[in-house]
CSV table of C-alpha atoms in Angstrom, one decimal:
chain,number,residue,atom,x,y,z
A,1,UNK,CA,22.8,-0.6,18.8
A,2,UNK,CA,24.5,-3.8,18.7
A,3,UNK,CA,25.6,-5.9,14.7
A,4,UNK,CA,24.8,-9.5,14.8
A,5,UNK,CA,27.5,-11.4,13.1
A,6,UNK,CA,25.3,-11.7,10.7
A,7,UNK,CA,24.5,-8.5,10.2
A,8,UNK,CA,27.7,-8.1,10.1
A,9,UNK,CA,28.6,-10.2,7.2
A,10,UNK,CA,26.3,-9.0,5.1
A,11,UNK,CA,27.5,-5.2,5.2
A,12,UNK,CA,30.8,-6.7,4.7
A,13,UNK,CA,30.2,-8.8,2.5
A,14,UNK,CA,27.9,-6.5,0.1
A,15,UNK,CA,29.8,-5.0,-3.1
A,16,UNK,CA,29.3,-1.3,-4.4
A,17,UNK,CA,29.8,-1.0,-8.4
A,18,UNK,CA,29.9,2.9,-8.7
A,19,UNK,CA,30.8,4.3,-12.7
A,20,UNK,CA,33.8,7.2,-12.9
A,21,UNK,CA,32.1,10.1,-14.0
A,22,UNK,CA,36.2,10.8,-15.2
A,23,UNK,CA,39.2,9.4,-15.5
A,24,UNK,CA,41.1,9.3,-11.7
A,25,UNK,CA,44.3,7.2,-13.1
A,26,UNK,CA,44.6,4.5,-11.1
A,27,UNK,CA,44.8,2.7,-14.2
A,28,UNK,CA,48.3,3.7,-14.2
A,29,UNK,CA,49.3,1.2,-11.4
A,30,UNK,CA,50.8,-1.8,-13.6
A,31,UNK,CA,52.8,0.8,-15.8
A,32,UNK,CA,54.1,1.8,-11.9
A,33,UNK,CA,54.2,-2.2,-10.9
A,34,UNK,CA,56.8,-2.1,-14.0
A,35,UNK,CA,58.5,0.6,-13.7
A,36,UNK,CA,59.5,-0.5,-10.0
A,37,UNK,CA,60.0,-4.0,-10.8
A,38,UNK,CA,62.6,-3.0,-13.8
A,39,UNK,CA,64.4,-0.4,-11.5
A,40,UNK,CA,64.4,-3.6,-8.6
A,41,UNK,CA,66.3,-6.0,-11.0
A,42,UNK,CA,66.0,-9.7,-10.9
A,43,UNK,CA,67.4,-12.9,-10.0
A,44,UNK,CA,67.1,-16.8,-11.0
A,45,UNK,CA,68.2,-19.4,-10.4
A,46,UNK,CA,68.9,-22.6,-12.5
A,47,UNK,CA,70.2,-25.7,-10.9
A,48,UNK,CA,71.6,-28.4,-13.3
A,49,UNK,CA,72.0,-31.9,-11.5
A,50,UNK,CA,73.4,-33.7,-14.5
A,51,UNK,CA,76.9,-36.9,-14.6
A,52,UNK,CA,80.3,-34.9,-15.7
A,53,UNK,CA,80.7,-34.7,-18.9
A,54,UNK,CA,77.0,-34.5,-19.9
A,55,UNK,CA,76.6,-30.8,-21.5
A,56,UNK,CA,75.9,-29.1,-18.6
A,57,UNK,CA,77.9,-25.7,-18.8
A,58,UNK,CA,77.6,-25.5,-22.8
A,59,UNK,CA,73.7,-26.1,-22.2
A,60,UNK,CA,74.3,-22.9,-20.0
A,61,UNK,CA,76.1,-20.9,-22.4
A,62,UNK,CA,74.1,-21.6,-25.2
A,63,UNK,CA,71.2,-20.9,-23.6
A,64,UNK,CA,71.9,-17.3,-22.6
A,65,UNK,CA,73.6,-16.6,-25.7
A,66,UNK,CA,77.1,-16.3,-23.7
A,67,UNK,CA,80.6,-18.1,-22.4
A,68,UNK,CA,80.1,-17.9,-18.3
A,69,UNK,CA,83.2,-19.0,-16.6
A,70,UNK,CA,83.5,-23.2,-16.7
A,71,UNK,CA,85.8,-25.2,-14.8
A,72,UNK,CA,86.0,-28.7,-15.9
A,73,UNK,CA,85.4,-31.3,-12.5
A,74,UNK,CA,87.7,-34.4,-12.4
A,75,UNK,CA,85.6,-37.8,-13.1
A,76,UNK,CA,87.1,-39.0,-9.6
A,77,UNK,CA,85.4,-36.8,-7.3
A,78,UNK,CA,85.1,-38.7,-3.1
A,79,UNK,CA,81.2,-36.5,-2.6
A,80,UNK,CA,78.9,-35.0,-4.4
A,81,UNK,CA,79.0,-30.3,-3.9
A,82,UNK,CA,77.3,-28.0,-4.9
A,83,UNK,CA,78.7,-25.3,-6.8
A,84,UNK,CA,76.7,-22.0,-7.3
A,85,UNK,CA,78.3,-18.9,-9.5
A,86,UNK,CA,76.7,-15.9,-9.7
A,87,UNK,CA,76.8,-13.4,-13.1
A,88,UNK,CA,75.2,-10.0,-13.7
A,89,UNK,CA,73.4,-9.7,-16.6
A,90,UNK,CA,71.8,-7.2,-19.0
A,91,UNK,CA,69.3,-6.8,-22.3
A,92,UNK,CA,67.6,-4.1,-23.1
A,93,UNK,CA,67.0,-1.9,-19.8
A,94,UNK,CA,66.3,-5.1,-17.7
A,95,UNK,CA,68.8,-6.2,-15.4
A,96,UNK,CA,68.8,-9.8,-14.4
A,97,UNK,CA,71.4,-11.4,-11.2
A,98,UNK,CA,71.6,-15.5,-12.4
A,99,UNK,CA,73.0,-18.1,-10.5
A,100,UNK,CA,73.9,-21.8,-12.2
A,101,UNK,CA,73.9,-23.4,-9.2
A,102,UNK,CA,76.4,-27.1,-10.5
A,103,UNK,CA,76.0,-30.4,-9.1
A,104,UNK,CA,79.8,-31.9,-9.0
A,105,UNK,CA,80.9,-35.4,-9.1
A,106,UNK,CA,77.5,-36.6,-9.9
A,107,UNK,CA,77.0,-39.7,-10.4
A,108,UNK,CA,80.7,-40.3,-10.6
A,109,UNK,CA,81.4,-42.4,-7.2
A,110,UNK,CA,80.6,-46.6,-7.0
A,111,UNK,CA,78.1,-46.3,-3.8
A,112,UNK,CA,75.8,-43.7,-5.6
A,113,UNK,CA,72.8,-44.6,-2.0
A,114,UNK,CA,73.4,-40.7,-1.3
A,115,UNK,CA,74.3,-38.7,-3.8
A,116,UNK,CA,72.0,-37.4,-3.6
A,117,UNK,CA,71.6,-35.3,-0.3
A,118,UNK,CA,73.8,-32.5,-1.0
A,119,UNK,CA,71.4,-31.9,-3.7
A,120,UNK,CA,68.4,-31.4,-1.2
A,121,UNK,CA,70.5,-30.0,1.2
A,122,UNK,CA,71.4,-27.2,-0.8
A,123,UNK,CA,68.0,-26.5,-1.8
A,124,UNK,CA,66.6,-26.8,2.1
A,125,UNK,CA,69.7,-23.9,3.4
A,126,UNK,CA,68.7,-21.4,0.8
A,127,UNK,CA,64.8,-21.8,2.3
A,128,UNK,CA,66.5,-21.7,5.4
A,129,UNK,CA,68.6,-18.7,4.2
A,130,UNK,CA,65.4,-17.0,2.5
A,131,UNK,CA,63.1,-17.7,6.2
A,132,UNK,CA,65.6,-16.0,8.8
A,133,UNK,CA,65.5,-13.5,7.4
A,134,UNK,CA,62.5,-12.7,7.3
A,135,UNK,CA,61.9,-13.6,10.7
A,136,UNK,CA,64.5,-10.9,11.4
A,137,UNK,CA,63.2,-8.2,13.4
A,138,UNK,CA,65.3,-5.6,10.6
A,139,UNK,CA,64.1,-7.3,7.9
A,140,UNK,CA,65.7,-5.8,4.5
A,141,UNK,CA,64.1,-8.2,1.7
A,142,UNK,CA,63.9,-5.4,-1.0
A,143,UNK,CA,68.0,-5.5,-1.2
A,144,UNK,CA,68.2,-9.7,-0.3
A,145,UNK,CA,69.8,-11.2,-2.5
A,146,UNK,CA,67.8,-14.2,-2.9
A,147,UNK,CA,69.1,-17.6,-3.9
A,148,UNK,CA,66.5,-19.9,-3.7
A,149,UNK,CA,66.3,-22.3,-6.6
A,150,UNK,CA,63.7,-21.3,-9.2
A,151,UNK,CA,64.5,-24.2,-11.6
A,152,UNK,CA,65.8,-27.5,-11.4
A,153,UNK,CA,67.0,-28.9,-15.5
A,154,UNK,CA,67.9,-32.3,-15.0
A,155,UNK,CA,70.1,-33.9,-17.5
A,156,UNK,CA,69.1,-37.1,-18.4
A,157,UNK,CA,72.3,-39.6,-20.4
A,158,UNK,CA,70.9,-40.4,-24.2
A,159,UNK,CA,70.8,-44.2,-23.3
A,160,UNK,CA,67.8,-45.2,-25.2
A,161,UNK,CA,66.5,-47.5,-22.9
A,162,UNK,CA,65.1,-46.3,-19.3
A,163,UNK,CA,65.8,-43.8,-17.0
A,164,UNK,CA,68.8,-44.7,-14.3
A,165,UNK,CA,68.1,-45.6,-10.7
A,166,UNK,CA,69.5,-42.7,-9.5
A,167,UNK,CA,67.7,-40.7,-11.9
A,168,UNK,CA,64.8,-41.8,-10.1
A,169,UNK,CA,65.7,-42.5,-6.9
A,170,UNK,CA,66.7,-37.9,-6.9
A,171,UNK,CA,63.6,-36.7,-9.1
A,172,UNK,CA,61.6,-38.5,-6.6
A,173,UNK,CA,63.1,-36.4,-3.9
A,174,UNK,CA,63.3,-33.4,-6.0
A,175,UNK,CA,60.0,-32.8,-6.7
A,176,UNK,CA,58.6,-31.7,-3.9
A,177,UNK,CA,61.2,-29.0,-2.8
A,178,UNK,CA,61.4,-27.0,-6.0
A,179,UNK,CA,60.2,-27.2,-10.3
A,180,UNK,CA,62.1,-29.9,-11.6
A,181,UNK,CA,62.0,-29.9,-15.9
A,182,UNK,CA,63.6,-32.8,-17.3
A,183,UNK,CA,65.9,-32.9,-19.8
A,184,UNK,CA,67.7,-35.5,-22.4
A,185,UNK,CA,70.9,-34.5,-23.0
A,186,UNK,CA,73.3,-34.7,-26.2
A,187,UNK,CA,69.9,-35.6,-28.4
A,188,UNK,CA,72.2,-35.8,-31.7
A,189,UNK,CA,73.8,-39.1,-30.2
A,190,UNK,CA,70.2,-41.0,-30.5
A,191,UNK,CA,69.0,-41.9,-34.2
A,192,UNK,CA,64.7,-39.4,-34.2
A,193,UNK,CA,62.6,-42.6,-33.6
A,194,UNK,CA,64.6,-43.8,-30.8
A,195,UNK,CA,64.6,-40.2,-29.2
A,196,UNK,CA,61.4,-40.2,-29.4
A,197,UNK,CA,60.1,-44.2,-28.2
A,198,UNK,CA,62.9,-42.5,-25.6
A,199,UNK,CA,60.9,-39.3,-24.5
A,200,UNK,CA,57.6,-41.5,-24.6
A,201,UNK,CA,59.6,-44.2,-22.1
A,202,UNK,CA,60.6,-40.9,-20.3
A,203,UNK,CA,57.4,-40.2,-18.9
A,204,UNK,CA,56.0,-43.2,-18.1
A,205,UNK,CA,58.7,-44.0,-15.6
A,206,UNK,CA,58.2,-40.6,-14.3
A,207,UNK,CA,54.6,-41.1,-13.7
A,208,UNK,CA,54.3,-44.6,-12.6
A,209,UNK,CA,57.2,-43.6,-10.2
A,210,UNK,CA,55.4,-40.4,-8.6
A,211,UNK,CA,57.7,-38.0,-9.9
A,212,UNK,CA,56.0,-35.0,-10.2
A,213,UNK,CA,57.8,-32.9,-13.2
A,214,UNK,CA,56.6,-28.9,-13.4
A,215,UNK,CA,53.9,-27.8,-16.3
A,216,UNK,CA,53.9,-25.2,-17.4
A,217,UNK,CA,50.3,-22.6,-16.3
A,218,UNK,CA,47.1,-22.9,-19.0
A,219,UNK,CA,45.1,-20.7,-16.4
A,220,UNK,CA,46.8,-17.9,-18.1
A,221,UNK,CA,44.8,-17.3,-22.0
A,222,UNK,CA,47.6,-15.5,-23.4
A,223,UNK,CA,49.9,-18.9,-22.6
A,224,UNK,CA,47.9,-21.7,-22.6
A,225,UNK,CA,47.7,-23.1,-26.4
A,226,UNK,CA,51.8,-22.9,-26.3
A,227,UNK,CA,51.8,-24.2,-22.9
A,228,UNK,CA,49.5,-27.0,-23.2
A,229,UNK,CA,51.7,-28.0,-26.8
A,230,UNK,CA,55.0,-27.9,-24.7
A,231,UNK,CA,53.8,-29.8,-22.3
A,232,UNK,CA,53.1,-32.5,-24.7
A,233,UNK,CA,56.6,-31.8,-26.1
A,234,UNK,CA,58.0,-33.0,-21.4
A,235,UNK,CA,61.0,-33.8,-22.2
A,236,UNK,CA,62.7,-31.7,-24.1
A,237,UNK,CA,65.6,-33.1,-25.9
A,238,UNK,CA,68.2,-30.3,-26.1
A,239,UNK,CA,71.6,-30.0,-27.8
A,240,UNK,CA,73.9,-27.5,-27.3
A,241,UNK,CA,76.7,-25.6,-28.7
A,242,UNK,CA,78.7,-22.2,-28.9
A,243,UNK,CA,80.5,-22.3,-32.2
A,244,UNK,CA,79.4,-20.7,-35.3
A,245,UNK,CA,78.8,-22.8,-38.5
A,246,UNK,CA,78.3,-21.7,-41.6
A,247,UNK,CA,74.4,-23.3,-43.6
A,248,UNK,CA,73.6,-21.2,-47.2
A,249,UNK,CA,74.3,-17.5,-46.3
A,250,UNK,CA,74.5,-16.8,-42.5
A,251,UNK,CA,76.3,-18.2,-39.4
A,252,UNK,CA,74.6,-20.3,-37.2
A,253,UNK,CA,75.1,-22.3,-33.5
A,254,UNK,CA,75.6,-26.3,-34.2
A,255,UNK,CA,77.4,-29.0,-34.3
A,256,UNK,CA,79.6,-30.2,-37.6
A,257,UNK,CA,80.1,-33.7,-38.0
A,258,UNK,CA,82.2,-35.5,-40.8
A,259,UNK,CA,78.6,-36.8,-42.1
A,260,UNK,CA,76.2,-33.2,-41.5
A,261,UNK,CA,75.2,-29.9,-39.2
A,262,UNK,CA,72.5,-30.4,-36.2
A,263,UNK,CA,71.9,-26.7,-36.1
A,264,UNK,CA,70.7,-26.2,-32.4
A,265,UNK,CA,67.9,-23.3,-32.6
A,266,UNK,CA,66.3,-25.6,-35.7
A,267,UNK,CA,64.0,-27.2,-34.6
A,268,UNK,CA,63.3,-30.1,-36.7
A,269,UNK,CA,67.2,-30.5,-35.2
A,270,UNK,CA,66.6,-30.2,-31.3
A,271,UNK,CA,64.2,-28.9,-28.8
A,272,UNK,CA,66.2,-26.1,-27.9
A,273,UNK,CA,63.7,-23.1,-29.3
A,274,UNK,CA,61.6,-24.7,-27.2
A,275,UNK,CA,63.4,-25.4,-23.5
A,276,UNK,CA,64.6,-21.5,-24.1
A,277,UNK,CA,60.8,-20.3,-25.0
A,278,UNK,CA,59.3,-21.8,-22.3
A,279,UNK,CA,62.1,-21.0,-19.4
A,280,UNK,CA,63.1,-17.8,-20.8
A,281,UNK,CA,60.5,-15.9,-22.4
A,282,UNK,CA,57.1,-17.8,-21.1
A,283,UNK,CA,57.1,-18.9,-17.8
A,284,UNK,CA,59.9,-17.3,-15.9
A,285,UNK,CA,58.0,-15.4,-13.5
A,286,UNK,CA,55.7,-17.8,-13.1
A,287,UNK,CA,58.8,-20.3,-11.4
A,288,UNK,CA,59.7,-17.5,-9.7
A,289,UNK,CA,55.9,-17.8,-8.1
A,290,UNK,CA,55.7,-20.9,-8.1
A,291,UNK,CA,59.0,-21.1,-6.5
A,292,UNK,CA,58.0,-19.1,-3.5
A,293,UNK,CA,54.1,-20.2,-3.6
A,294,UNK,CA,54.4,-23.5,-3.2
A,295,UNK,CA,57.9,-25.1,-2.1
A,296,UNK,CA,59.6,-22.3,0.0
A,297,UNK,CA,56.4,-22.4,1.3
A,298,UNK,CA,56.0,-25.6,2.3
A,299,UNK,CA,59.6,-25.4,4.0
A,300,UNK,CA,58.3,-22.4,5.3
A,301,UNK,CA,55.0,-23.9,7.3
A,302,UNK,CA,56.6,-26.9,8.2
A,303,UNK,CA,59.5,-25.4,10.4
A,304,UNK,CA,57.1,-23.2,11.9
A,305,UNK,CA,55.0,-26.1,13.3
A,306,UNK,CA,58.0,-27.3,14.5
A,307,UNK,CA,59.0,-24.3,16.7
A,308,UNK,CA,55.4,-24.1,18.0
A,309,UNK,CA,54.0,-21.8,16.0
A,310,UNK,CA,50.1,-23.0,14.5
A,311,UNK,CA,47.3,-20.5,13.6
A,312,UNK,CA,45.0,-19.4,15.6
A,313,UNK,CA,41.1,-19.9,15.2
A,314,UNK,CA,38.7,-16.8,14.6
A,315,UNK,CA,36.6,-18.2,17.2
A,316,UNK,CA,39.8,-18.6,20.1
A,317,UNK,CA,41.8,-16.2,21.6
A,318,UNK,CA,44.2,-13.5,19.1
A,319,UNK,CA,48.1,-16.5,18.8
A,320,UNK,CA,50.9,-14.9,20.8
A,321,UNK,CA,54.4,-15.1,19.6
A,322,UNK,CA,55.1,-14.5,23.8
A,323,UNK,CA,53.2,-17.5,24.4
A,324,UNK,CA,55.2,-20.1,22.4
A,325,UNK,CA,57.8,-18.3,23.3
A,326,UNK,CA,57.2,-18.9,27.5
A,327,UNK,CA,56.3,-22.7,25.9
A,328,UNK,CA,58.8,-23.3,24.0
A,329,UNK,CA,61.5,-22.1,26.3
A,330,UNK,CA,59.6,-24.7,29.3
A,331,UNK,CA,60.1,-27.1,26.5
A,332,UNK,CA,63.7,-26.5,26.6
A,333,UNK,CA,64.1,-25.8,29.7
A,334,UNK,CA,62.1,-29.2,30.8
A,335,UNK,CA,64.7,-31.1,27.6
A,336,UNK,CA,68.1,-29.7,29.4
A,337,UNK,CA,66.7,-31.1,32.9
A,338,UNK,CA,65.8,-34.3,31.1
A,339,UNK,CA,70.2,-33.9,29.7
A,340,UNK,CA,70.9,-33.1,32.9
A,341,UNK,CA,69.3,-35.5,35.0
A,342,UNK,CA,70.8,-38.0,32.3
A,343,UNK,CA,74.2,-37.0,32.4
A,344,UNK,CA,73.6,-36.9,36.0
A,345,UNK,CA,72.8,-40.7,35.9
A,346,UNK,CA,75.2,-41.3,33.6
A,347,UNK,CA,78.2,-40.0,35.5
A,348,UNK,CA,76.5,-41.7,38.3
A,349,UNK,CA,76.9,-45.0,37.2
A,350,UNK,CA,80.1,-44.2,35.6
A,351,UNK,CA,81.6,-43.6,38.6
A,352,UNK,CA,80.4,-46.8,40.6
A,353,UNK,CA,81.7,-49.0,38.0
A,354,UNK,CA,85.0,-46.7,37.9
A,355,UNK,CA,84.8,-47.4,42.1
A,356,UNK,CA,83.9,-51.3,41.4
A,357,UNK,CA,87.5,-51.1,38.9
A,358,UNK,CA,89.1,-49.7,41.2
A,359,UNK,CA,88.2,-52.4,44.6
A,360,UNK,CA,88.6,-55.3,41.8
A,361,UNK,CA,92.2,-54.0,41.1
A,362,UNK,CA,92.8,-53.0,45.1
A,363,UNK,CA,91.8,-56.2,45.8
A,364,UNK,CA,93.5,-58.2,43.4
A,365,UNK,CA,96.8,-56.0,44.7
A,366,UNK,CA,96.1,-57.8,47.9
A,367,UNK,CA,95.5,-60.5,47.0
A,368,UNK,CA,99.3,-60.3,45.1
A,369,UNK,CA,100.8,-58.9,48.5
A,370,UNK,CA,99.7,-61.7,50.3
A,371,UNK,CA,101.1,-64.3,47.6
A,372,UNK,CA,104.3,-62.9,48.0
A,373,UNK,CA,104.6,-62.2,51.8
A,374,UNK,CA,103.4,-66.2,51.2
A,375,UNK,CA,106.7,-66.6,49.3
A,376,UNK,CA,108.4,-64.7,50.7
A,377,UNK,CA,108.3,-66.2,54.5
A,378,UNK,CA,108.6,-69.5,53.1
A,379,UNK,CA,112.2,-68.6,51.5
A,380,UNK,CA,113.1,-66.5,54.9
A,381,UNK,CA,112.4,-70.0,56.5
A,382,UNK,CA,113.8,-72.3,53.7
A,383,UNK,CA,117.4,-69.9,53.7
A,384,UNK,CA,117.2,-69.9,57.6
A,385,UNK,CA,117.6,-73.7,57.3
A,386,UNK,CA,120.7,-73.5,55.4
A,387,UNK,CA,122.0,-71.1,57.3
A,388,UNK,CA,121.5,-74.1,60.5
A,389,UNK,CA,122.1,-76.3,58.4
A,390,UNK,CA,125.3,-74.6,57.2
A,391,UNK,CA,126.7,-73.5,61.1
A,392,UNK,CA,125.7,-77.5,62.6
A,393,UNK,CA,128.7,-77.9,59.1
A,394,UNK,CA,130.8,-75.2,59.9
A,395,UNK,CA,131.2,-76.8,63.3
A,396,UNK,CA,131.9,-80.4,62.6
A,397,UNK,CA,134.8,-79.4,60.2
A,398,UNK,CA,136.1,-77.4,63.1
A,399,UNK,CA,135.5,-80.3,65.7
A,400,UNK,CA,137.9,-82.2,62.9
A,401,UNK,CA,140.2,-79.7,62.2
A,402,UNK,CA,140.5,-79.7,66.2
A,403,UNK,CA,140.9,-83.6,66.0
A,404,UNK,CA,143.0,-83.7,63.1
A,405,UNK,CA,145.5,-80.6,64.5
A,406,UNK,CA,145.8,-82.6,68.2
A,407,UNK,CA,146.3,-86.1,65.7
A,408,UNK,CA,149.1,-84.4,63.9
A,409,UNK,CA,151.3,-82.6,66.9
A,410,UNK,CA,150.6,-86.0,68.7
A,411,UNK,CA,152.7,-87.6,64.9
A,412,UNK,CA,155.3,-84.6,65.3
A,413,UNK,CA,156.2,-85.3,69.5
A,414,UNK,CA,156.2,-88.8,68.8
A,415,UNK,CA,158.4,-89.0,65.5
A,416,UNK,CA,161.2,-85.5,66.8
A,417,UNK,CA,160.8,-88.8,70.7
A,418,UNK,CA,161.6,-91.4,68.2
A,419,UNK,CA,164.4,-89.1,66.0
A,420,UNK,CA,165.6,-88.5,69.8
A,421,UNK,CA,166.3,-91.8,70.9
A,422,UNK,CA,167.6,-92.8,67.4
A,423,UNK,CA,170.2,-90.1,68.5
A,424,UNK,CA,171.5,-91.3,71.3
A,425,UNK,CA,172.1,-95.0,70.8
A,426,UNK,CA,174.1,-94.0,67.8
A,427,UNK,CA,176.2,-91.8,70.7
A,428,UNK,CA,177.0,-95.1,72.2
């Protein structure tokens, strides 16, 4: 007989609890999971945001008790760029692939309006790379190098007054994309009383500007007490140093001053131990989980919605990737046709403009030609008039010349006749 929907739901929701009569063995699942995780290794990615020279590299060296390769950055960077460095670390039998991303040139420009954009682009690019790997037909997520940022340590200058506009804008842009923990850097440069007031001021400004920083989880009974206590200490005031100073009978990491020694791992001097405890020893897995389940999931959902994917309802038809592909292809073809039509119309308009411009130039040339033609005809008439005048002058000159020659001949003849007559008279 057919089973109604109500009966099917009741059967599905019914839970049966059985008592085992002996040891079966699935209680070893946590051990199997630990063994598998240890064999695969872990990855952890830290983004350090802060101005040049604020102590980001020194704190990383202090945090992992090693010396990473450090390349000093100039204060004259035209733009902000991110420099990731990946290291393979091992402690006991646990392998950790650590990536430290430094923001080179952050806050060094005169115009700091777009200083945060390269950071956002880098975070989104890492999400996009992971999403593209997930969407592949042949995926290899088990050996994929996950470069998504798990924690962003934002270094605040110990001014003792308030946060800069750049700090507030940048943290507001980052809080929805990454787990954000603010740090007061170089806490040994500010007095204890001023530091306490500065912490209250920083948290007040973050709350009033709606900046959501990472809160250590309190849902696990094992870490509820310590995480609740540490949440009240945010932002951490830290001091970093790789130098060892002799205090009493032992060598400790500290900063030597003429007036005394600031011990890095002394909780009465700074919050470095609290940061290391919360970041590495208690909440590292939660940071990784929050990155995947919250920040990456938000990015993934937005990207899939942009691509046309949507969740199907239980009463509707099952979701079809082929339908989405066909719909997006039609949309793309329609957009392509619109672009082609726009380009064709633009080309026609350009041709018309060119034709009108050529016709205008042709008209101008024709008018110029007619003007030159008229000038030529006027000059031709003027030359013809001058030629006629010159010919008349030449004819007049010729007539005068002939008359002069005739007169000269008559005069010469008369002179000869007169001379001959004189000669004859003399002879007589």
